[in-house]
DNA sequence: GCCAACGTTGGC
DNA sequence: GCCAACGTTGGC
């Protein structure tokens, strides 16, 4: 079982949208590193749902519903993929990027170093720590 | 295969 | 609105 962080612009697709939809397919990833992470995801993996832009915070958790399959919304003929996800837990208090940066246990997160990557692995410890902060 | 130019993302 | 980081493209 692995843990991941997935990023979205709230204006494009927010955690509230996922909460409302109950389920969605995570399409539109057009970056090889992010895609390779999608390909590694297994059913049941845990996800942190991060809002970039305005919020810059982890809004809650979600779960992977199935392994990757072709992203049929891709039109360039390249090998892009997507997975299905469902919401799990809405944080009472979103965990902001500033909080993450201020937390000694979270210094190694890729989120801090590689701000442009939209799908990245996180450790179980990091996942638990952020959940703890989100549910004060 | 290298590298400069350019585009995009996302934080500040 | 600016800039840093990084990816992509195209000329050589």
PDB file of C-alpha atoms (C1' of nucleotides) in Angstrom:
ATOM      1  CA  UNK A   1       0.000   0.000   0.000  1.00  0.00           C
ATOM      2  CA  UNK A   2       1.414   3.372  -1.003  1.00  0.00           C
ATOM      3  CA  UNK A   3       0.518   6.987  -0.399  1.00  0.00           C
ATOM      4  CA  UNK A   4       0.447   9.826  -2.891  1.00  0.00           C
ATOM      5  CA  UNK A   5      -0.266  13.494  -3.183  1.00  0.00           C
ATOM      6  CA  UNK A   6      -2.319  14.709  -6.113  1.00  0.00           C
ATOM      7  CA  UNK A   7      -2.620  18.345  -7.041  1.00  0.00           C
ATOM      8  CA  UNK A   8      -5.437  20.295  -8.591  1.00  0.00           C
ATOM      9  CA  UNK A   9      -6.316  23.885  -9.288  1.00  0.00           C
ATOM     10  CA  UNK A  10      -9.553  24.359  -7.312  1.00  0.00           C
ATOM     11  CA  UNK A  11     -10.976  26.390 -10.185  1.00  0.00           C
ATOM     12  CA  UNK A  12     -10.461  23.396 -12.465  1.00  0.00           C
ATOM     13  CA  UNK A  13     -11.503  20.583 -10.154  1.00  0.00           C
ATOM     14  CA  UNK A  14     -11.714  21.029  -6.400  1.00  0.00           C
ATOM     15  CA  UNK A  15     -11.933  18.647  -3.487  1.00  0.00           C
ATOM     16  CA  UNK A  16     -15.492  19.896  -2.999  1.00  0.00           C
ATOM     17  CA  UNK A  17     -16.210  18.807  -6.557  1.00  0.00           C
ATOM     18  CA  UNK A  18     -14.891  15.332  -5.777  1.00  0.00           C
ATOM     19  CA  UNK A  19     -16.932  15.251  -2.595  1.00  0.00           C
ATOM     20  CA  UNK A  20     -20.041  16.106  -4.581  1.00  0.00           C
ATOM     21  CA  UNK A  21     -19.281  13.651  -7.410  1.00  0.00           C
ATOM     22  CA  UNK A  22     -18.410  10.768  -5.007  1.00  0.00           C
ATOM     23  CA  UNK A  23     -16.023   9.506  -7.669  1.00  0.00           C
ATOM     24  CA  UNK A  24     -14.055  10.813 -10.620  1.00  0.00           C
ATOM     25  CA  UNK A  25     -11.392   9.825 -13.101  1.00  0.00           C
ATOM     26  CA  UNK A  26      -8.080  11.570 -12.650  1.00  0.00           C
ATOM     27  CA  UNK A  27      -7.364  12.550 -16.231  1.00  0.00           C
ATOM     28  CA  UNK A  28      -5.354  15.279 -17.891  1.00  0.00           C
ATOM     29  CA  UNK A  29      -1.917  14.430 -16.516  1.00  0.00           C
ATOM     30  CA  UNK A  30       0.542  15.395 -19.275  1.00  0.00           C
ATOM     31  CA  UNK A  31       3.857  15.042 -17.556  1.00  0.00           C
ATOM     32  CA  UNK A  32       5.893  11.865 -17.724  1.00  0.00           C
ATOM     33  CA  UNK A  33       7.048  11.860 -14.135  1.00  0.00           C
ATOM     34  CA  UNK A  34       3.500  12.362 -12.901  1.00  0.00           C
ATOM     35  CA  UNK A  35       2.247   9.724 -15.317  1.00  0.00           C
ATOM     36  CA  UNK A  36       4.775   7.202 -14.112  1.00  0.00           C
ATOM     37  CA  UNK A  37       3.502   7.790 -10.595  1.00  0.00           C
ATOM     38  CA  UNK A  38      -0.073   7.203 -11.793  1.00  0.00           C
ATOM     39  CA  UNK A  39       1.074   3.939 -13.341  1.00  0.00           C
ATOM     40  CA  UNK A  40       2.469   2.800 -10.022  1.00  0.00           C
ATOM     41  CA  UNK A  41      -0.770   3.408  -8.128  1.00  0.00           C
ATOM     42  CA  UNK A  42      -2.715   0.405  -6.893  1.00  0.00           C
ATOM     43  CA  UNK A  43      -6.325   0.008  -5.887  1.00  0.00           C
ATOM     44  CA  UNK A  44      -6.697   1.102  -2.279  1.00  0.00           C
ATOM     45  CA  UNK A  45      -3.718   3.487  -2.191  1.00  0.00           C
ATOM     46  CA  UNK A  46      -4.214   6.593  -0.090  1.00  0.00           C
ATOM     47  CA  UNK A  47      -4.197  10.080  -1.558  1.00  0.00           C
ATOM     48  CA  UNK A  48      -3.721  13.556  -0.206  1.00  0.00           C
ATOM     49  CA  UNK A  49      -5.732  16.055  -2.250  1.00  0.00           C
ATOM     50  CA  UNK A  50      -3.855  19.330  -2.617  1.00  0.00           C
ATOM     51  CA  UNK A  51      -5.192  22.630  -3.945  1.00  0.00           C
ATOM     52  CA  UNK A  52      -2.618  24.737  -5.762  1.00  0.00           C
ATOM     53  CA  UNK A  53      -3.084  28.412  -6.549  1.00  0.00           C
ATOM     54  CA  UNK A  54      -5.385  30.281  -4.171  1.00  0.00           C
ATOM     55  CA  UNK A  55      -5.526  27.759  -1.356  1.00  0.00           C
ATOM     56  CA  UNK A  56      -2.118  26.065  -1.374  1.00  0.00           C
ATOM     57  CA  UNK A  57      -3.333  23.450   1.097  1.00  0.00           C
ATOM     58  CA  UNK A  58      -4.159  19.780   1.483  1.00  0.00           C
ATOM     59  CA  UNK A  59      -7.962  19.713   1.655  1.00  0.00           C
ATOM     60  CA  UNK A  60      -8.555  16.094   2.560  1.00  0.00           C
ATOM     61  CA  UNK A  61      -7.875  12.510   1.612  1.00  0.00           C
ATOM     62  CA  UNK A  62      -9.034  10.256  -1.185  1.00  0.00           C
ATOM     63  CA  UNK A  63      -8.481   6.716  -2.350  1.00  0.00           C
ATOM     64  CA  UNK A  64      -7.491   5.007  -5.583  1.00  0.00           C
ATOM     65  CA  UNK A  65     -10.345   2.847  -6.901  1.00  0.00           C
ATOM     66  CA  UNK A  66      -8.509   0.989  -9.652  1.00  0.00           C
ATOM     67  CA  UNK A  67      -5.148   0.673 -11.369  1.00  0.00           C
ATOM     68  CA  UNK A  68      -4.373   2.920 -14.336  1.00  0.00           C
ATOM     69  CA  UNK A  69      -6.024   2.719 -17.726  1.00  0.00           C
ATOM     70  CA  UNK A  70      -5.655   4.806 -20.906  1.00  0.00           C
ATOM     71  CA  UNK A  71      -6.647   8.466 -20.700  1.00  0.00           C
ATOM     72  CA  UNK A  72      -9.140   8.639 -23.555  1.00  0.00           C
ATOM     73  CA  UNK A  73      -9.220  12.432 -23.318  1.00  0.00           C
ATOM     74  CA  UNK A  74      -5.645  12.582 -24.644  1.00  0.00           C
ATOM     75  CA  UNK A  75      -5.546  13.606 -28.295  1.00  0.00           C
ATOM     76  CA  UNK A  76      -1.820  13.579 -29.033  1.00  0.00           C
ATOM     77  CA  UNK A  77      -1.539   9.825 -29.438  1.00  0.00           C
ATOM     78  CA  UNK A  78       0.870   9.489 -26.539  1.00  0.00           C
ATOM     79  CA  UNK A  79       0.628   6.965 -23.754  1.00  0.00           C
ATOM     80  CA  UNK A  80      -1.242   8.986 -21.098  1.00  0.00           C
ATOM     81  CA  UNK A  81      -3.177   7.275 -18.345  1.00  0.00           C
ATOM     82  CA  UNK A  82      -5.628   7.931 -15.560  1.00  0.00           C
ATOM     83  CA  UNK A  83      -7.040   6.264 -12.451  1.00  0.00           C
ATOM     84  CA  UNK A  84     -10.383   6.460 -10.653  1.00  0.00           C
ATOM     85  CA  UNK A  85     -10.501   8.107  -7.238  1.00  0.00           C
ATOM     86  CA  UNK A  86     -13.079   8.640  -4.518  1.00  0.00           C
ATOM     87  CA  UNK A  87     -13.102  11.069  -1.582  1.00  0.00           C
ATOM     88  CA  UNK A  88     -12.472   9.658   1.875  1.00  0.00           C
ATOM     89  CA  UNK A  89     -12.095  12.380   4.438  1.00  0.00           C
ATOM     90  CA  UNK A  90     -12.596  16.120   4.400  1.00  0.00           C
ATOM     91  CA  UNK A  91     -10.149  17.881   6.712  1.00  0.00           C
ATOM     92  CA  UNK A  92     -11.685  20.087   9.380  1.00  0.00           C
ATOM     93  CA  UNK A  93      -8.747  22.389   8.833  1.00  0.00           C
ATOM     94  CA  UNK A  94      -6.899  22.288   5.500  1.00  0.00           C
ATOM     95  CA  UNK A  95      -3.161  21.781   5.987  1.00  0.00           C
ATOM     96  CA  UNK A  96      -1.437  24.680   4.286  1.00  0.00           C
ATOM     97  CA  UNK A  97       1.841  24.686   2.419  1.00  0.00           C
ATOM     98  CA  UNK A  98       3.155  27.086   5.053  1.00  0.00           C
ATOM     99  CA  UNK A  99       2.339  24.545   7.773  1.00  0.00           C
ATOM    100  CA  UNK A 100       4.035  21.801   5.815  1.00  0.00           C
ATOM    101  CA  UNK A 101       7.136  23.934   5.344  1.00  0.00           C
ATOM    102  CA  UNK A 102       7.151  24.721   9.045  1.00  0.00           C
ATOM    103  CA  UNK A 103       6.871  21.058  10.093  1.00  0.00           C
ATOM    104  CA  UNK A 104      10.189  19.350  10.709  1.00  0.00           C
ATOM    105  CA  UNK A 105       8.763  15.942   9.849  1.00  0.00           C
ATOM    106  CA  UNK A 106       7.619  17.127   6.429  1.00  0.00           C
ATOM    107  CA  UNK A 107      10.805  18.768   5.165  1.00  0.00           C
ATOM    108  CA  UNK A 108      11.575  15.976   2.724  1.00  0.00           C
ATOM    109  CA  UNK A 109       8.271  16.178   0.890  1.00  0.00           C
ATOM    110  CA  UNK A 110       8.616  16.523  -2.864  1.00  0.00           C
ATOM    111  CA  UNK A 111       5.885  19.141  -2.706  1.00  0.00           C
ATOM    112  CA  UNK A 112       8.354  21.584  -1.199  1.00  0.00           C
ATOM    113  CA  UNK A 113      11.228  20.901  -3.554  1.00  0.00           C
ATOM    114  CA  UNK A 114       9.506  20.168  -6.823  1.00  0.00           C
ATOM    115  CA  UNK A 115       6.567  22.481  -6.805  1.00  0.00           C
ATOM    116  CA  UNK A 116       5.524  21.774 -10.374  1.00  0.00           C
ATOM    117  CA  UNK A 117       5.002  18.044 -10.102  1.00  0.00           C
ATOM    118  CA  UNK A 118       1.289  17.211  -9.914  1.00  0.00           C
ATOM    119  CA  UNK A 119       1.360  13.560  -8.813  1.00  0.00           C
ATOM    120  CA  UNK A 120       3.986  12.525  -6.298  1.00  0.00           C
ATOM    121  CA  UNK A 121       4.652   9.801  -3.732  1.00  0.00           C
ATOM    122  CA  UNK A 122       4.521  10.611  -0.016  1.00  0.00           C
ATOM    123  CA  UNK A 123       5.611   8.372   2.830  1.00  0.00           C
ATOM    124  CA  UNK A 124       3.158   6.779   5.244  1.00  0.00           C
ATOM    125  CA  UNK A 125       4.637   8.951   7.993  1.00  0.00           C
ATOM    126  CA  UNK A 126       4.077  12.123   5.992  1.00  0.00           C
ATOM    127  CA  UNK A 127       0.550  11.014   5.161  1.00  0.00           C
ATOM    128  CA  UNK A 128      -0.249  10.337   8.809  1.00  0.00           C
ATOM    129  CA  UNK A 129       1.308  13.568   9.981  1.00  0.00           C
ATOM    130  CA  UNK A 130      -0.735  15.653   7.549  1.00  0.00           C
ATOM    131  CA  UNK A 131      -3.935  13.781   8.480  1.00  0.00           C
ATOM    132  CA  UNK A 132      -3.215  14.482  12.110  1.00  0.00           C
ATOM    133  CA  UNK A 133      -2.825  18.195  11.426  1.00  0.00           C
ATOM    134  CA  UNK A 134      -5.968  18.257   9.308  1.00  0.00           C
ATOM    135  CA  UNK A 135      -8.193  16.778  11.972  1.00  0.00           C
ATOM    136  CA  UNK A 136      -7.428  18.920  14.990  1.00  0.00           C
TER     137      UNK A 136
ATOM    138  C1'  DG B   1      23.050  14.425 -28.834  1.00  0.00           C
ATOM    139  C1'  DC B   2      23.556  19.165 -27.222  1.00  0.00           C
ATOM    140  C1'  DC B   3      21.825  23.461 -26.033  1.00  0.00           C
ATOM    141  C1'  DA B   4      19.273  27.793 -26.574  1.00  0.00           C
ATOM    142  C1'  DA B   5      14.741  29.501 -26.725  1.00  0.00           C
ATOM    143  C1'  DC B   6      10.434  29.262 -25.264  1.00  0.00           C
ATOM    144  C1'  DG B   7       6.221  27.723 -22.627  1.00  0.00           C
ATOM    145  C1'  DT B   8       3.956  26.337 -18.299  1.00  0.00           C
ATOM    146  C1'  DT B   9       3.254  25.789 -13.467  1.00  0.00           C
ATOM    147  C1'  DG B  10       2.909  27.532  -9.133  1.00  0.00           C
ATOM    148  C1'  DG B  11       4.664  30.179  -5.190  1.00  0.00           C
ATOM    149  C1'  DC B  12       5.464  34.742  -3.544  1.00  0.00           C
TER     150       DC B  12
ATOM    151  C1'  DG C   1       2.683  40.674 -11.914  1.00  0.00           C
ATOM    152  C1'  DC C   2       7.022  38.631 -11.381  1.00  0.00           C
ATOM    153  C1'  DC C   3      10.205  35.065 -11.192  1.00  0.00           C
ATOM    154  C1'  DA C   4      12.218  30.392 -10.343  1.00  0.00           C
ATOM    155  C1'  DA C   5      12.099  25.788 -11.730  1.00  0.00           C
ATOM    156  C1'  DC C   6      11.498  22.717 -14.954  1.00  0.00           C
ATOM    157  C1'  DG C   7       9.798  20.526 -19.324  1.00  0.00           C
ATOM    158  C1'  DT C   8       9.610  20.683 -24.358  1.00  0.00           C
ATOM    159  C1'  DT C   9      10.913  21.967 -28.900  1.00  0.00           C
ATOM    160  C1'  DG C  10      13.794  22.703 -32.669  1.00  0.00           C
ATOM    161  C1'  DG C  11      18.150  24.082 -34.895  1.00  0.00           C
ATOM    162  C1'  DC C  12      22.649  22.620 -35.447  1.00  0.00           C
TER     163       DC C  12
END
